[in-house]
Each structure stands twice: as C-alpha cells, then as structure tokens.
Amino acid sequence: METAVKTDRRILRTKEAIKTAFLNLFLEKEFERITINDISERANINRGTVYLHFLDKYDLLDKCIDDQLNQMSSSCILAPLKREKEELVGALSAIFAYLEEHIIFFSAMLVNQRTVMFRERMLRVITELIQEKVDMQGINQDMDKEMITHFTASAFVGLVEWWIANRMPHPPQIMAEQVWKLFERNDIQPIAQFQRGS
C-alpha cells in the first residue's frame, strides 16, 4: 500500500513538473514552436515520460486548461456563507486568490493572447457559474437571462485580463470589493446568489 502511495505521488510530481515546464515555455515562445523535447528538457525528464502522461502538446494544453478552470470554479464555493454582499465578495475574493496563486498559468493563457480557446472556455465556465444563480426578479424581470449572464461574464473575464496584464495591482480582497461596487453602482445584481446551492 505504501509503495502505491509513493508511486502515485511520484506520478503527480512528474505530471506537475511537465505542466510547469510547458507553461514556462508557453510564456517564452509561441505554442507552435514548443516541442515535446523542449518540455522534457525543461522538466528534466526523458521524452518518453511526457508521452506516458499526455498524447501530445495539444493534449497537454487541453488538460492544463481543464484542470485550472475546474479548480477555479470550485474555489468560489469555498468562501463562507453570510449575507448577500459578503457571499459575493467572498466568492469573488476566492476566485482572485486562485488566479493569484496560479499566476504563471493565467499569465501564459491570457496576457500574451496566444490561445483564443482558453479565453472562450474561461468565459463559458464563468457564464455557467453565473447563469445557475441569476435572479430574474426585481430589476432583472424584463431582461433576457442569457444577455445578463453573457454581459456579466464578459465584463468579469475582461477585468481578470486587465488585472493579470497589469501584474495584479490590487490584492484579491480589494478586487472582489471593487467588483461588488461596480455591480452595485450599475445596478447589476445577477450573481447576488453566486454561492448558494441550486
């Protein structure tokens, strides 16, 4: 049993080394110019080890995107449930904290505009999170739900891009509070229920 645990940890460490090497290369040069040899050399492993875990660099990119976006969407549920404003600020703060913690990945994907696919998938994840919780009562009752969710998600993703491109000029908590104020000031309240279960 202990050997299996050690093997599992070794596999996880190897996969993490491959992903880190790939993302660092992604910051340095165009995706098309990155080779499996580049990745294996940077990760200090042999070429065959990369192929044990990933089909090719496209599969590696795909898995990196999926892993990060799934973890990011899960992170917003971790903030404690309190009043509406505190719930939303807590959820937003958790997302910005996650982005900050994984800045190498998000910088590589967003700042250099090297992959439209990532931005589209991030937008889809944020849109789904918002759409589940949008409140169609009050100020939203005469609005198109799809329009509200897409507008809010697009604004949020654009803000994330700005934050990362400008080297995170504010900490996650401040970003969360500022986003809340923008929503409040403009009477945009589609994600006041952001963290509550469906």
mmCIF file of C-alpha atoms in Angstrom:
data_model
loop_
_atom_site.group_PDB
_atom_site.id
_atom_site.type_symbol
_atom_site.label_atom_id
_atom_site.label_comp_id
_atom_site.label_asym_id
_atom_site.label_seq_id
_atom_site.Cartn_x
_atom_site.Cartn_y
_atom_site.Cartn_z
ATOM 1 C CA MET A 1 0.000 0.000 0.000
ATOM 2 C CA GLU A 2 2.812 2.385 0.954
ATOM 3 C CA THR A 3 4.581 1.680 -2.359
ATOM 4 C CA ALA A 4 1.387 2.517 -4.292
ATOM 5 C CA VAL A 5 1.097 5.842 -2.428
ATOM 6 C CA LYS A 6 4.750 6.660 -3.209
ATOM 7 C CA THR A 7 4.183 5.750 -6.870
ATOM 8 C CA ASP A 8 1.047 7.922 -7.024
ATOM 9 C CA ARG A 9 2.927 10.852 -5.514
ATOM 10 C CA ARG A 10 5.767 10.360 -7.971
ATOM 11 C CA ILE A 11 3.312 10.341 -10.896
ATOM 12 C CA LEU A 12 1.638 13.516 -9.604
ATOM 13 C CA ARG A 13 5.021 15.224 -9.166
ATOM 14 C CA THR A 14 6.082 14.203 -12.686
ATOM 15 C CA LYS A 15 2.829 15.490 -14.207
ATOM 16 C CA GLU A 16 3.190 18.740 -12.282
ATOM 17 C CA ALA A 17 6.801 19.129 -13.488
ATOM 18 C CA ILE A 18 5.666 18.579 -17.094
ATOM 19 C CA LYS A 19 2.851 21.139 -16.771
ATOM 20 C CA THR A 20 5.125 23.716 -15.104
ATOM 21 C CA ALA A 21 7.793 23.265 -17.781
ATOM 22 C CA PHE A 22 5.183 23.603 -20.517
ATOM 23 C CA LEU A 23 3.650 26.754 -19.029
ATOM 24 C CA ASN A 24 7.041 28.405 -18.556
ATOM 25 C CA LEU A 25 7.863 27.650 -22.196
ATOM 26 C CA PHE A 26 4.460 28.993 -23.194
ATOM 27 C CA LEU A 27 5.380 32.331 -21.631
ATOM 28 C CA GLU A 28 8.590 32.431 -23.663
ATOM 29 C CA LYS A 29 7.548 31.371 -27.153
ATOM 30 C CA GLU A 30 4.686 30.599 -29.488
ATOM 31 C CA PHE A 31 2.785 27.391 -28.825
ATOM 32 C CA GLU A 32 3.519 26.099 -32.351
ATOM 33 C CA ARG A 33 7.276 26.329 -31.677
ATOM 34 C CA ILE A 34 7.168 24.334 -28.420
ATOM 35 C CA THR A 35 8.247 20.720 -28.852
ATOM 36 C CA ILE A 36 7.993 17.671 -26.607
ATOM 37 C CA ASN A 37 11.813 17.751 -26.449
ATOM 38 C CA ASP A 38 11.662 21.334 -25.114
ATOM 39 C CA ILE A 39 9.170 20.263 -22.450
ATOM 40 C CA SER A 40 11.114 17.151 -21.397
ATOM 41 C CA GLU A 41 14.405 19.082 -21.187
ATOM 42 C CA ARG A 42 12.821 21.862 -19.122
ATOM 43 C CA ALA A 43 11.143 19.315 -16.816
ATOM 44 C CA ASN A 44 14.409 17.348 -16.572
ATOM 45 C CA ILE A 45 12.795 14.070 -17.635
ATOM 46 C CA ASN A 46 13.061 11.937 -20.740
ATOM 47 C CA ARG A 47 10.823 12.437 -23.755
ATOM 48 C CA GLY A 48 9.051 9.098 -23.300
ATOM 49 C CA THR A 49 7.861 10.113 -19.829
ATOM 50 C CA VAL A 50 5.903 13.023 -21.311
ATOM 51 C CA TYR A 51 4.162 10.582 -23.682
ATOM 52 C CA LEU A 52 3.286 8.296 -20.751
ATOM 53 C CA HIS A 53 1.061 11.054 -19.381
ATOM 54 C CA PHE A 54 -0.028 13.080 -22.440
ATOM 55 C CA LEU A 55 -0.755 12.194 -26.074
ATOM 56 C CA ASP A 56 0.985 15.319 -27.404
ATOM 57 C CA LYS A 57 1.369 19.028 -26.634
ATOM 58 C CA TYR A 58 -2.251 19.687 -27.672
ATOM 59 C CA ASP A 59 -3.491 17.136 -25.126
ATOM 60 C CA LEU A 60 -1.189 18.730 -22.532
ATOM 61 C CA LEU A 61 -2.609 22.187 -23.254
ATOM 62 C CA ASP A 62 -6.153 20.837 -23.096
ATOM 63 C CA LYS A 63 -5.552 19.096 -19.750
ATOM 64 C CA CYS A 64 -3.884 22.209 -18.273
ATOM 65 C CA ILE A 65 -6.877 24.345 -19.258
ATOM 66 C CA ASP A 66 -9.438 21.847 -17.935
ATOM 67 C CA ASP A 67 -7.622 21.349 -14.613
ATOM 68 C CA GLN A 68 -7.202 25.044 -13.901
ATOM 69 C CA LEU A 69 -10.727 26.088 -14.878
ATOM 70 C CA ASN A 70 -12.321 23.247 -12.897
ATOM 71 C CA GLN A 71 -10.279 24.153 -9.825
ATOM 72 C CA MET A 72 -11.025 27.856 -10.269
ATOM 73 C CA SER A 73 -14.788 27.286 -10.495
ATOM 74 C CA SER A 74 -14.645 25.063 -7.392
ATOM 75 C CA SER A 75 -12.681 27.680 -5.448
ATOM 76 C CA CYS A 76 -15.536 30.196 -5.394
ATOM 77 C CA ILE A 77 -17.713 27.803 -3.385
ATOM 78 C CA LEU A 78 -15.224 27.705 -0.505
ATOM 79 C CA ALA A 79 -15.959 31.153 0.928
ATOM 80 C CA PRO A 80 -18.253 31.102 3.997
ATOM 81 C CA LEU A 81 -21.963 31.776 3.545
ATOM 82 C CA LYS A 82 -23.024 35.083 5.076
ATOM 83 C CA ARG A 83 -25.204 37.942 3.879
ATOM 84 C CA GLU A 84 -25.641 38.548 0.135
ATOM 85 C CA LYS A 85 -22.887 41.143 -0.260
ATOM 86 C CA GLU A 86 -20.451 39.166 1.864
ATOM 87 C CA GLU A 87 -21.283 35.981 -0.048
ATOM 88 C CA LEU A 88 -20.486 37.553 -3.401
ATOM 89 C CA VAL A 89 -17.367 39.359 -2.171
ATOM 90 C CA GLY A 90 -16.186 36.094 -0.572
ATOM 91 C CA ALA A 91 -16.759 34.145 -3.796
ATOM 92 C CA LEU A 92 -15.034 36.799 -5.920
ATOM 93 C CA SER A 93 -12.146 37.035 -3.482
ATOM 94 C CA ALA A 94 -11.686 33.244 -3.657
ATOM 95 C CA ILE A 95 -11.537 33.410 -7.463
ATOM 96 C CA PHE A 96 -8.990 36.264 -7.462
ATOM 97 C CA ALA A 97 -6.916 34.453 -4.811
ATOM 98 C CA TYR A 98 -6.922 31.349 -7.018
ATOM 99 C CA LEU A 99 -5.851 33.413 -10.035
ATOM 100 C CA GLU A 100 -3.042 34.976 -8.000
ATOM 101 C CA GLU A 101 -1.848 31.589 -6.742
ATOM 102 C CA HIS A 102 -1.717 30.217 -10.304
ATOM 103 C CA ILE A 103 -0.462 33.372 -11.991
ATOM 104 C CA ILE A 104 2.048 31.586 -14.257
ATOM 105 C CA PHE A 105 -0.751 29.624 -15.895
ATOM 106 C CA PHE A 106 -3.176 32.527 -16.282
ATOM 107 C CA SER A 107 -0.446 34.892 -17.492
ATOM 108 C CA ALA A 108 0.556 32.391 -20.147
ATOM 109 C CA MET A 109 -3.032 31.902 -21.265
ATOM 110 C CA LEU A 110 -4.375 35.454 -21.114
ATOM 111 C CA VAL A 111 -1.705 38.130 -21.291
ATOM 112 C CA ASN A 112 0.041 37.020 -24.449
ATOM 113 C CA GLN A 113 -3.215 36.269 -26.280
ATOM 114 C CA ARG A 114 -1.710 33.032 -27.597
ATOM 115 C CA THR A 115 -4.817 30.945 -27.182
ATOM 116 C CA VAL A 116 -8.310 32.134 -28.013
ATOM 117 C CA MET A 117 -9.532 28.685 -26.985
ATOM 118 C CA PHE A 118 -8.618 29.346 -23.341
ATOM 119 C CA ARG A 119 -10.448 32.668 -23.176
ATOM 120 C CA GLU A 120 -13.558 31.100 -24.709
ATOM 121 C CA ARG A 121 -13.506 28.220 -22.238
ATOM 122 C CA MET A 122 -12.936 30.513 -19.277
ATOM 123 C CA LEU A 123 -15.850 32.654 -20.457
ATOM 124 C CA ARG A 124 -18.027 29.547 -20.720
ATOM 125 C CA VAL A 125 -17.134 28.415 -17.162
ATOM 126 C CA ILE A 126 -17.866 31.872 -15.689
ATOM 127 C CA THR A 127 -21.104 32.145 -17.702
ATOM 128 C CA GLU A 128 -22.287 28.765 -16.382
ATOM 129 C CA LEU A 129 -21.491 29.779 -12.792
ATOM 130 C CA ILE A 130 -23.472 32.999 -13.208
ATOM 131 C CA GLN A 131 -26.374 31.509 -15.157
ATOM 132 C CA GLU A 132 -27.104 28.973 -12.409
ATOM 133 C CA LYS A 133 -27.524 31.739 -9.839
ATOM 134 C CA VAL A 134 -29.015 34.637 -11.776
ATOM 135 C CA ASP A 135 -32.063 36.178 -10.091
ATOM 136 C CA MET A 136 -34.690 37.099 -12.669
ATOM 137 C CA GLN A 137 -36.840 39.024 -10.164
ATOM 138 C CA GLY A 138 -36.781 42.768 -9.449
ATOM 139 C CA ILE A 139 -34.640 44.795 -11.836
ATOM 140 C CA ASN A 140 -33.939 41.736 -13.990
ATOM 141 C CA GLN A 141 -37.522 40.584 -14.575
ATOM 142 C CA ASP A 142 -37.888 42.225 -18.010
ATOM 143 C CA MET A 143 -34.381 41.273 -19.148
ATOM 144 C CA ASP A 144 -33.112 38.404 -21.261
ATOM 145 C CA LYS A 145 -31.321 35.971 -18.885
ATOM 146 C CA GLU A 146 -28.764 34.927 -21.496
ATOM 147 C CA MET A 147 -27.896 38.570 -22.195
ATOM 148 C CA ILE A 148 -27.412 39.342 -18.488
ATOM 149 C CA THR A 149 -25.171 36.352 -17.906
ATOM 150 C CA HIS A 150 -23.063 36.907 -21.033
ATOM 151 C CA PHE A 151 -22.640 40.634 -20.307
ATOM 152 C CA THR A 152 -21.581 39.988 -16.706
ATOM 153 C CA ALA A 153 -19.271 37.078 -17.588
ATOM 154 C CA SER A 154 -17.605 39.048 -20.409
ATOM 155 C CA ALA A 155 -17.044 42.028 -18.121
ATOM 156 C CA PHE A 156 -15.571 39.779 -15.426
ATOM 157 C CA VAL A 157 -13.204 37.946 -17.812
ATOM 158 C CA GLY A 158 -12.116 41.301 -19.288
ATOM 159 C CA LEU A 159 -11.360 42.572 -15.788
ATOM 160 C CA VAL A 160 -9.348 39.442 -14.998
ATOM 161 C CA GLU A 161 -7.302 40.013 -18.166
ATOM 162 C CA TRP A 162 -6.653 43.634 -17.147
ATOM 163 C CA TRP A 163 -5.656 42.574 -13.607
ATOM 164 C CA ILE A 164 -3.188 39.948 -14.832
ATOM 165 C CA ALA A 165 -1.781 42.135 -17.650
ATOM 166 C CA ASN A 166 -1.090 44.863 -15.079
ATOM 167 C CA ARG A 167 0.671 42.478 -12.677
ATOM 168 C CA MET A 168 -2.151 42.291 -10.147
ATOM 169 C CA PRO A 169 -2.111 45.913 -8.941
ATOM 170 C CA HIS A 170 -4.611 45.107 -6.135
ATOM 171 C CA PRO A 171 -4.857 42.090 -3.807
ATOM 172 C CA PRO A 172 -7.749 39.599 -4.307
ATOM 173 C CA GLN A 173 -9.908 41.005 -1.489
ATOM 174 C CA ILE A 174 -9.698 44.561 -2.876
ATOM 175 C CA MET A 175 -10.521 43.284 -6.381
ATOM 176 C CA ALA A 176 -13.560 41.445 -5.024
ATOM 177 C CA GLU A 177 -14.803 44.544 -3.184
ATOM 178 C CA GLN A 178 -14.247 46.749 -6.236
ATOM 179 C CA VAL A 179 -16.150 44.312 -8.488
ATOM 180 C CA TRP A 180 -19.013 44.278 -5.990
ATOM 181 C CA LYS A 181 -19.103 48.102 -6.019
ATOM 182 C CA LEU A 182 -19.163 48.120 -9.830
ATOM 183 C CA PHE A 183 -22.107 45.724 -9.818
ATOM 184 C CA GLU A 184 -23.873 47.727 -7.120
ATOM 185 C CA ARG A 185 -23.200 51.128 -8.718
ATOM 186 C CA ASN A 186 -24.512 49.963 -12.082
ATOM 187 C CA ASP A 187 -27.447 48.077 -10.568
ATOM 188 C CA ILE A 188 -26.080 44.780 -11.890
ATOM 189 C CA GLN A 189 -27.097 42.103 -9.424
ATOM 190 C CA PRO A 190 -27.254 38.881 -11.403
ATOM 191 C CA ILE A 191 -24.874 36.988 -9.132
ATOM 192 C CA ALA A 192 -26.026 38.029 -5.702
ATOM 193 C CA GLN A 193 -26.858 34.357 -5.141
ATOM 194 C CA PHE A 194 -23.466 33.239 -6.581
ATOM 195 C CA GLN A 195 -22.574 30.764 -3.865
ATOM 196 C CA ARG A 196 -25.891 29.308 -2.870
ATOM 197 C CA GLY A 197 -26.760 25.808 -3.898
ATOM 198 C CA SER A 198 -29.251 25.350 -6.709
#
